[in-house]
Short mmCIF file of C-alpha atoms in Angstrom, two decimals:
data_model
loop_
_atom_site.label_atom_id
_atom_site.label_comp_id
_atom_site.label_asym_id
_atom_site.label_seq_id
_atom_site.Cartn_x
_atom_site.Cartn_y
_atom_site.Cartn_z
CA MET A 1 -43.56 31.08 -17.63
CA THR A 2 -43.45 27.33 -17.07
CA THR A 3 -43.59 26.32 -13.40
CA TRP A 4 -43.94 23.08 -11.47
CA GLN A 5 -45.34 22.55 -7.99
CA LEU A 6 -44.64 20.39 -4.97
CA GLN A 7 -47.26 20.01 -2.27
CA TRP A 8 -46.89 17.79 0.74
CA ARG A 9 -48.14 17.63 4.32
CA HIS A 10 -45.45 20.00 5.54
CA GLY A 11 -45.42 22.61 2.78
CA GLN A 12 -45.46 23.63 -0.82
CA ALA A 13 -42.84 24.80 -3.30
CA GLU A 14 -42.70 26.29 -6.78
CA LEU A 15 -39.95 25.50 -9.28
CA ARG A 16 -39.54 27.65 -12.38
CA ALA A 17 -38.20 26.44 -15.70
CA LEU A 18 -36.11 29.61 -16.14
CA GLY A 19 -32.85 29.14 -14.27
CA GLY A 20 -34.32 26.24 -12.32
CA LEU A 21 -35.36 28.89 -9.79
CA LEU A 22 -36.89 27.49 -6.60
CA GLY A 23 -39.30 29.80 -4.82
CA PRO A 24 -41.55 30.62 -3.17
CA VAL A 25 -41.38 27.78 -0.62
CA THR A 26 -43.73 27.61 2.35
CA PHE A 27 -42.96 25.37 5.30
CA ASN A 28 -45.78 24.33 7.63
CA LEU A 29 -44.78 23.38 11.17
CA ALA A 30 -46.79 20.96 13.30
CA ASP A 31 -47.80 23.66 15.81
CA GLY A 32 -49.35 25.87 13.13
CA ARG A 33 -46.41 28.20 12.48
CA THR A 34 -45.53 28.79 8.82
CA LEU A 35 -42.57 30.32 7.03
CA GLN A 36 -41.92 31.40 3.45
CA PRO A 37 -38.18 32.22 3.69
CA MET A 38 -37.26 32.59 0.03
CA TYR A 39 -36.54 35.99 -1.49
CA ILE A 40 -38.85 37.20 -4.27
CA ALA A 41 -37.71 40.31 -6.16
CA PRO A 42 -40.00 43.23 -5.27
CA TRP A 43 -40.43 44.04 -8.97
CA ALA A 44 -41.88 40.60 -9.76
CA ASP A 45 -44.94 41.04 -11.99
CA GLU A 46 -44.52 44.81 -12.12
CA PRO A 47 -45.06 46.55 -15.47
CA GLY A 48 -41.98 47.85 -17.26
CA THR A 49 -39.75 44.88 -16.49
CA ASP A 50 -40.11 43.02 -19.80
CA ASP A 51 -36.81 44.37 -21.12
CA LEU A 52 -34.78 43.20 -18.13
CA PRO A 53 -32.47 40.18 -18.55
CA PRO A 54 -34.54 37.07 -17.81
CA LEU A 55 -32.71 36.11 -14.62
CA LEU A 56 -33.01 39.62 -13.18
CA ARG A 57 -36.66 39.85 -14.20
CA GLU A 58 -37.54 36.57 -12.47
CA LEU A 59 -35.03 36.84 -9.61
CA ARG A 60 -36.03 34.75 -6.61
CA GLY A 61 -35.26 31.86 -4.32
CA GLU A 62 -32.52 29.36 -5.01
CA LEU A 63 -30.63 28.28 -8.11
CA PRO A 64 -27.36 26.52 -8.95
CA CYS A 65 -24.55 28.51 -10.57
CA VAL A 66 -22.23 26.49 -12.86
CA PRO A 67 -19.85 28.14 -13.41
CA PHE A 68 -20.43 30.68 -10.67
CA GLY A 69 -19.83 34.38 -10.94
CA ARG A 70 -19.82 37.56 -12.91
CA THR A 71 -18.43 37.75 -16.42
CA ASP A 72 -17.12 41.34 -16.36
CA PHE A 73 -13.82 42.40 -14.79
CA PRO A 74 -14.79 45.05 -12.21
CA GLU A 75 -13.29 48.49 -12.31
CA GLY A 76 -10.85 49.21 -9.49
CA LEU A 77 -9.75 45.61 -8.93
CA LYS A 78 -6.00 46.04 -8.53
CA ASP A 79 -3.30 43.34 -8.33
CA TRP A 80 -5.70 40.67 -9.58
CA SER A 81 -4.92 38.90 -12.86
CA PRO A 82 -7.70 39.05 -15.49
CA ARG A 83 -9.15 35.77 -16.72
CA ASP A 84 -11.35 34.90 -19.69
CA PRO A 85 -14.79 33.93 -18.36
CA GLY A 86 -15.41 31.74 -21.42
CA ASP A 87 -18.88 33.15 -22.13
CA ALA A 88 -21.15 36.03 -21.17
CA TRP A 89 -23.68 34.04 -19.11
CA GLU A 90 -23.54 35.52 -15.61
CA HIS A 91 -23.75 32.68 -13.03
CA GLY A 92 -23.64 30.17 -15.87
CA TYR A 93 -25.71 29.20 -18.90
CA SER A 94 -28.24 27.29 -16.78
CA ALA A 95 -29.08 30.37 -14.69
CA ASN A 96 -30.29 32.17 -17.79
CA GLN A 97 -32.12 29.47 -19.77
CA PRO A 98 -35.18 27.25 -19.30
CA TRP A 99 -34.73 23.78 -17.84
CA SER A 100 -36.82 20.76 -18.87
CA LEU A 101 -38.87 18.47 -16.66
CA ILE A 102 -37.48 14.92 -16.47
CA SER A 103 -39.82 13.38 -13.92
CA SER A 104 -42.21 14.30 -11.13
CA ASP A 105 -44.49 12.78 -8.53
CA ALA A 106 -46.15 13.87 -5.31
CA GLN A 107 -42.85 14.37 -3.50
CA HIS A 108 -40.17 15.15 -6.07
CA LEU A 109 -39.33 17.19 -9.15
CA ARG A 110 -36.38 16.40 -11.41
CA ILE A 111 -35.25 18.82 -14.13
CA GLY A 112 -32.28 19.02 -16.49
CA ILE A 113 -30.53 21.25 -19.00
CA ASP A 114 -27.95 20.65 -21.74
CA TYR A 115 -25.17 23.18 -22.21
CA PRO A 116 -23.94 24.48 -25.60
CA VAL A 117 -21.59 22.10 -27.41
CA ASP A 118 -18.57 24.41 -26.95
CA SER A 119 -18.96 24.49 -23.15
CA ASP A 120 -16.85 22.49 -20.69
CA ILE A 121 -20.14 21.62 -18.98
CA ARG A 122 -22.25 19.03 -20.78
CA ARG A 123 -25.36 18.77 -18.64
CA LEU A 124 -26.90 19.62 -15.27
CA GLU A 125 -29.71 17.86 -13.49
CA ARG A 126 -31.33 18.88 -10.26
CA GLN A 127 -33.85 17.17 -8.02
CA ILE A 128 -36.03 18.74 -5.34
CA SER A 129 -37.54 16.23 -2.92
CA ALA A 130 -40.00 16.95 -0.14
CA ASP A 131 -39.24 15.27 3.18
CA PRO A 132 -42.50 13.41 3.91
CA ASP A 133 -41.98 13.70 7.67
CA HIS A 134 -40.62 17.23 8.12
CA PRO A 135 -40.89 20.81 6.79
CA ALA A 136 -37.78 20.33 4.68
CA LEU A 137 -36.53 19.96 1.12
CA ASP A 138 -33.63 17.77 0.03
CA ILE A 139 -31.98 19.02 -3.15
CA SER A 140 -29.33 17.52 -5.41
CA LEU A 141 -27.35 18.94 -8.31
CA THR A 142 -25.49 16.60 -10.68
CA ILE A 143 -22.88 17.97 -13.09
CA TRP A 144 -21.56 16.22 -16.23
CA VAL A 145 -18.57 17.71 -18.08
CA ARG A 146 -17.06 17.16 -21.53
CA ARG A 147 -13.48 17.27 -20.29
CA ASP A 148 -11.61 17.43 -16.99
CA VAL A 149 -11.94 20.98 -15.71
CA THR A 150 -11.83 23.03 -12.51
CA LEU A 151 -14.52 25.69 -12.30
CA PRO A 152 -15.97 27.97 -9.62
CA VAL A 153 -19.27 26.44 -8.52
CA ALA A 154 -21.85 27.71 -6.04
CA LEU A 155 -25.34 27.16 -4.79
CA HIS A 156 -27.33 30.37 -4.65
CA PRO A 157 -30.09 30.34 -2.02
CA THR A 158 -31.35 33.87 -1.46
CA PHE A 159 -33.52 34.47 1.57
CA ARG A 160 -36.12 37.07 2.43
CA VAL A 161 -35.13 39.76 4.93
CA SER A 162 -38.28 40.99 6.63
CA PRO A 163 -38.59 44.49 8.11
CA GLN A 164 -39.33 42.84 11.48
CA GLY A 165 -35.83 41.39 11.53
CA VAL A 166 -33.79 38.28 10.80
CA THR A 167 -31.08 36.89 13.07
CA VAL A 168 -28.14 35.39 11.18
CA ASN A 169 -26.52 32.34 12.76
CA PRO A 170 -23.70 31.15 10.50
CA GLY A 171 -22.01 27.85 11.04
CA ARG A 172 -18.48 27.88 12.45
CA PHE A 173 -16.03 29.62 10.14
CA LYS A 174 -12.36 30.54 10.19
CA SER A 175 -12.75 34.17 9.14
CA ALA A 176 -14.94 36.47 7.09
CA ILE A 177 -13.30 38.57 4.39
CA ALA A 178 -14.93 41.44 2.55
CA TYR A 179 -14.99 41.93 -1.21
CA PRO A 180 -11.75 43.49 -2.52
CA ILE A 181 -13.58 46.57 -3.83
CA PRO A 182 -16.82 48.25 -2.72
CA ALA A 183 -19.63 45.95 -3.80
CA GLU A 184 -21.65 49.02 -4.73
CA PRO A 185 -19.36 52.03 -5.39
CA GLY A 186 -20.20 54.97 -3.17
CA ILE A 187 -22.69 52.90 -1.17
CA SER A 188 -20.93 49.95 0.46
CA HIS A 189 -19.71 50.37 4.04
CA LEU A 190 -17.42 47.37 4.58
CA GLN A 191 -13.69 47.98 4.39
CA PRO A 192 -12.46 46.28 1.18
CA ASN A 193 -10.44 43.18 2.11
CA GLY A 194 -11.34 43.71 5.76
CA SER A 195 -11.54 40.51 7.77
CA SER A 196 -12.91 39.34 11.10
CA ALA A 197 -13.58 36.11 12.95
CA ASP A 198 -16.85 37.63 14.16
CA LEU A 199 -19.68 38.50 11.77
CA ALA A 200 -20.93 40.95 14.40
CA ALA A 201 -17.77 43.06 14.06
CA MET A 202 -16.89 43.38 10.38
CA PRO A 203 -14.41 46.20 9.70
CA ALA A 204 -16.15 49.14 8.04
CA ILE A 205 -14.99 52.39 6.54
CA SER A 206 -16.05 53.88 9.87
CA GLY A 207 -15.95 51.53 12.85
CA THR A 208 -17.52 48.09 12.48
CA ILE A 209 -20.80 46.66 11.18
CA ASP A 210 -22.87 43.93 12.81
CA LEU A 211 -24.20 41.55 10.14
CA THR A 212 -25.83 39.11 12.56
CA HIS A 213 -29.11 41.04 12.62
CA LEU A 214 -30.73 42.25 9.39
CA PRO A 215 -31.76 44.67 8.11
CA ILE A 216 -29.11 47.10 9.34
CA PRO A 217 -29.65 50.87 9.66
CA PRO A 218 -27.53 52.19 6.76
CA LYS A 219 -28.69 51.45 3.24
CA THR A 220 -25.90 49.40 1.74
CA GLU A 221 -24.88 46.48 -0.47
CA GLU A 222 -22.17 44.13 0.76
CA LEU A 223 -20.34 41.02 -0.42
CA LEU A 224 -18.13 38.89 1.80
CA GLN A 225 -16.95 35.30 2.08
CA LEU A 226 -16.87 33.06 5.15
CA ILE A 227 -13.77 30.89 4.90
CA ASP A 228 -14.05 27.24 5.94
CA CYS A 229 -17.69 27.56 6.93
CA THR A 230 -19.31 24.51 8.52
CA PRO A 231 -23.08 23.98 8.16
CA PRO A 232 -25.75 24.48 9.21
CA PHE A 233 -26.21 28.15 8.33
CA SER A 234 -29.40 29.36 10.01
CA LEU A 235 -31.72 32.34 9.87
CA TYR A 236 -34.22 33.08 12.62
CA TYR A 237 -37.28 35.05 11.50
CA ASP A 238 -38.30 37.09 14.51
CA SER A 239 -41.91 37.82 13.53
CA GLU A 240 -42.75 34.22 12.59
CA GLY A 241 -40.70 32.63 15.37
CA VAL A 242 -39.26 30.10 12.91
CA GLU A 243 -35.66 29.13 12.15
CA MET A 244 -34.58 28.25 8.61
CA SER A 245 -31.39 26.19 8.18
CA LEU A 246 -29.24 25.22 5.21
CA TRP A 247 -26.92 22.19 5.06
CA TRP A 248 -24.40 21.28 2.35
CA ASP A 249 -21.15 19.29 1.99
CA PRO A 250 -18.22 21.55 2.96
CA SER A 251 -15.72 19.13 1.45
CA GLN A 252 -17.11 20.18 -1.94
CA LEU A 253 -18.10 23.77 -1.17
CA PRO A 254 -15.83 24.91 1.68
CA ASP A 255 -16.90 28.55 1.98
CA VAL A 256 -20.04 30.67 2.00
CA MET A 257 -20.34 33.90 0.07
CA LEU A 258 -22.84 36.36 1.55
CA TRP A 259 -24.75 38.89 -0.51
CA VAL A 260 -26.24 41.46 1.86
CA SER A 261 -28.72 43.54 -0.11
CA ASN A 262 -29.88 46.25 2.26
CA GLY A 263 -31.71 48.81 0.15
CA GLY A 264 -28.48 50.19 -1.30
CA ARG A 265 -29.13 49.85 -5.03
CA ALA A 266 -30.99 52.90 -6.29
CA ALA A 267 -31.12 52.08 -10.02
CA PHE A 268 -34.12 50.43 -11.70
CA PRO A 269 -35.49 47.90 -10.89
CA TRP A 270 -33.92 47.86 -7.40
CA ASN A 271 -35.19 51.38 -6.57
CA GLY A 272 -33.75 51.40 -3.05
CA ARG A 273 -36.24 48.78 -1.83
CA ASN A 274 -34.41 45.46 -2.16
CA TYR A 275 -33.70 43.55 1.06
CA ALA A 276 -32.28 40.04 0.78
CA LEU A 277 -29.55 37.75 2.04
CA GLY A 278 -27.79 35.43 -0.37
CA VAL A 279 -26.21 32.50 1.49
CA GLU A 280 -24.08 30.89 -1.20
CA PRO A 281 -21.98 27.79 -0.46
CA VAL A 282 -19.09 28.14 -2.89
CA ASN A 283 -15.85 26.70 -4.15
CA GLY A 284 -14.25 29.77 -5.66
CA VAL A 285 -13.14 33.33 -5.00
CA PHE A 286 -16.21 35.46 -4.28
CA ASP A 287 -18.06 35.81 -7.60
CA LEU A 288 -14.77 36.77 -9.27
CA GLY A 289 -13.27 33.38 -10.09
CA ARG A 290 -14.32 33.43 -13.73
CA VAL A 291 -12.77 36.82 -14.46
CA ALA A 292 -9.89 37.28 -12.04
CA ALA A 293 -7.24 35.43 -10.04
CA PRO A 294 -6.23 36.96 -6.69
CA PRO A 295 -2.64 37.72 -5.74
CA ALA A 296 -0.75 34.83 -4.16
CA ASP A 297 -0.99 36.29 -0.65
CA HIS A 298 -4.79 36.67 -0.71
CA PRO A 299 -6.63 34.46 1.83
CA LEU A 300 -8.67 32.92 -1.00
CA ALA A 301 -5.77 32.37 -3.41
CA ALA A 302 -6.11 28.59 -3.11
CA ARG A 303 -9.82 28.59 -3.99
CA ARG A 304 -9.58 27.60 -7.66
CA GLY A 305 -12.95 25.86 -7.92
CA LEU A 306 -14.48 22.41 -7.99
CA ALA A 307 -12.50 19.72 -9.83
CA LEU A 308 -14.86 18.05 -12.32
CA LYS A 309 -13.99 14.82 -14.17
CA LYS A 310 -15.15 13.88 -17.67
CA ASP A 311 -16.13 10.30 -16.84
CA GLN A 312 -17.41 10.92 -13.32
CA PRO A 313 -20.62 12.90 -12.67
CA THR A 314 -20.30 15.16 -9.64
CA ARG A 315 -23.29 15.31 -7.30
CA LEU A 316 -23.90 18.02 -4.72
CA ASP A 317 -26.50 17.35 -2.02
CA TYR A 318 -27.99 19.99 0.24
CA ARG A 319 -31.01 20.53 2.47
CA MET A 320 -33.25 23.35 3.63
CA ALA A 321 -35.42 22.85 6.70
CA ALA A 322 -37.56 24.89 9.10
CA ARG A 323 -38.20 24.41 12.79
#
């Protein structure tokens, strides 16, 4: 597997060709504290994983998703109108294929990928730059399209949830709404379509669930979206005593989809041991925008995606930093 490295005074980072996956990333603070916040799949490098889809086999860290979302219409999704996803590449072609190195130096890596000729997307480029003065990475994603199109787009940072605990400090948001069906049938605890202005009191099948401290006692898998979420979104790692924050432009990506993986998936390769938090700035409807349109009265009915113009590259800038 082709990888590239960044090393600077305040940390180091690994970027993989497959999917443009960023991780692990280690931040070094001036007082000697360190933090590696990025999720690495627990089956990484295990035998018996060669037949897994490439993205699942290498799952880790952060990647862009253009277009964002699943490509299958989920069973049990009622009153939503089916849509043609356009292809079978979950989270987009670029999430499943190798990127190429464009340029690199001591403090930056730039990679790119061309999409198939029948795709609305023509090309993606992404740059990861180390902040020379801080334990931080500045990242950009630039999108070129072949024709004017509106598509669901998301960033997909996935963070490690340690057994010692992670405190979740989201930016201000209007409300949090749960996935319209159980994210994992028979396992998920959130009430489908349940909403709350407080992440500590999400409506559940029984009572409420506090998602501000992870992991949580019941094994579960949950998906929800924070509407009109303002950065930064921060995670405090209790054992390391370090806070990790994510910034992005909410005028482009107004919401955040959360993937709470809390040991709830029993099938291989998850095996009931996967703990992670996906913090995914998004312009779209959950991960469903490619395959389904919500009813007109749904709180996310207006989230049709990012408007992309043929003659105007669209650039998304975001930042991850530790303190």
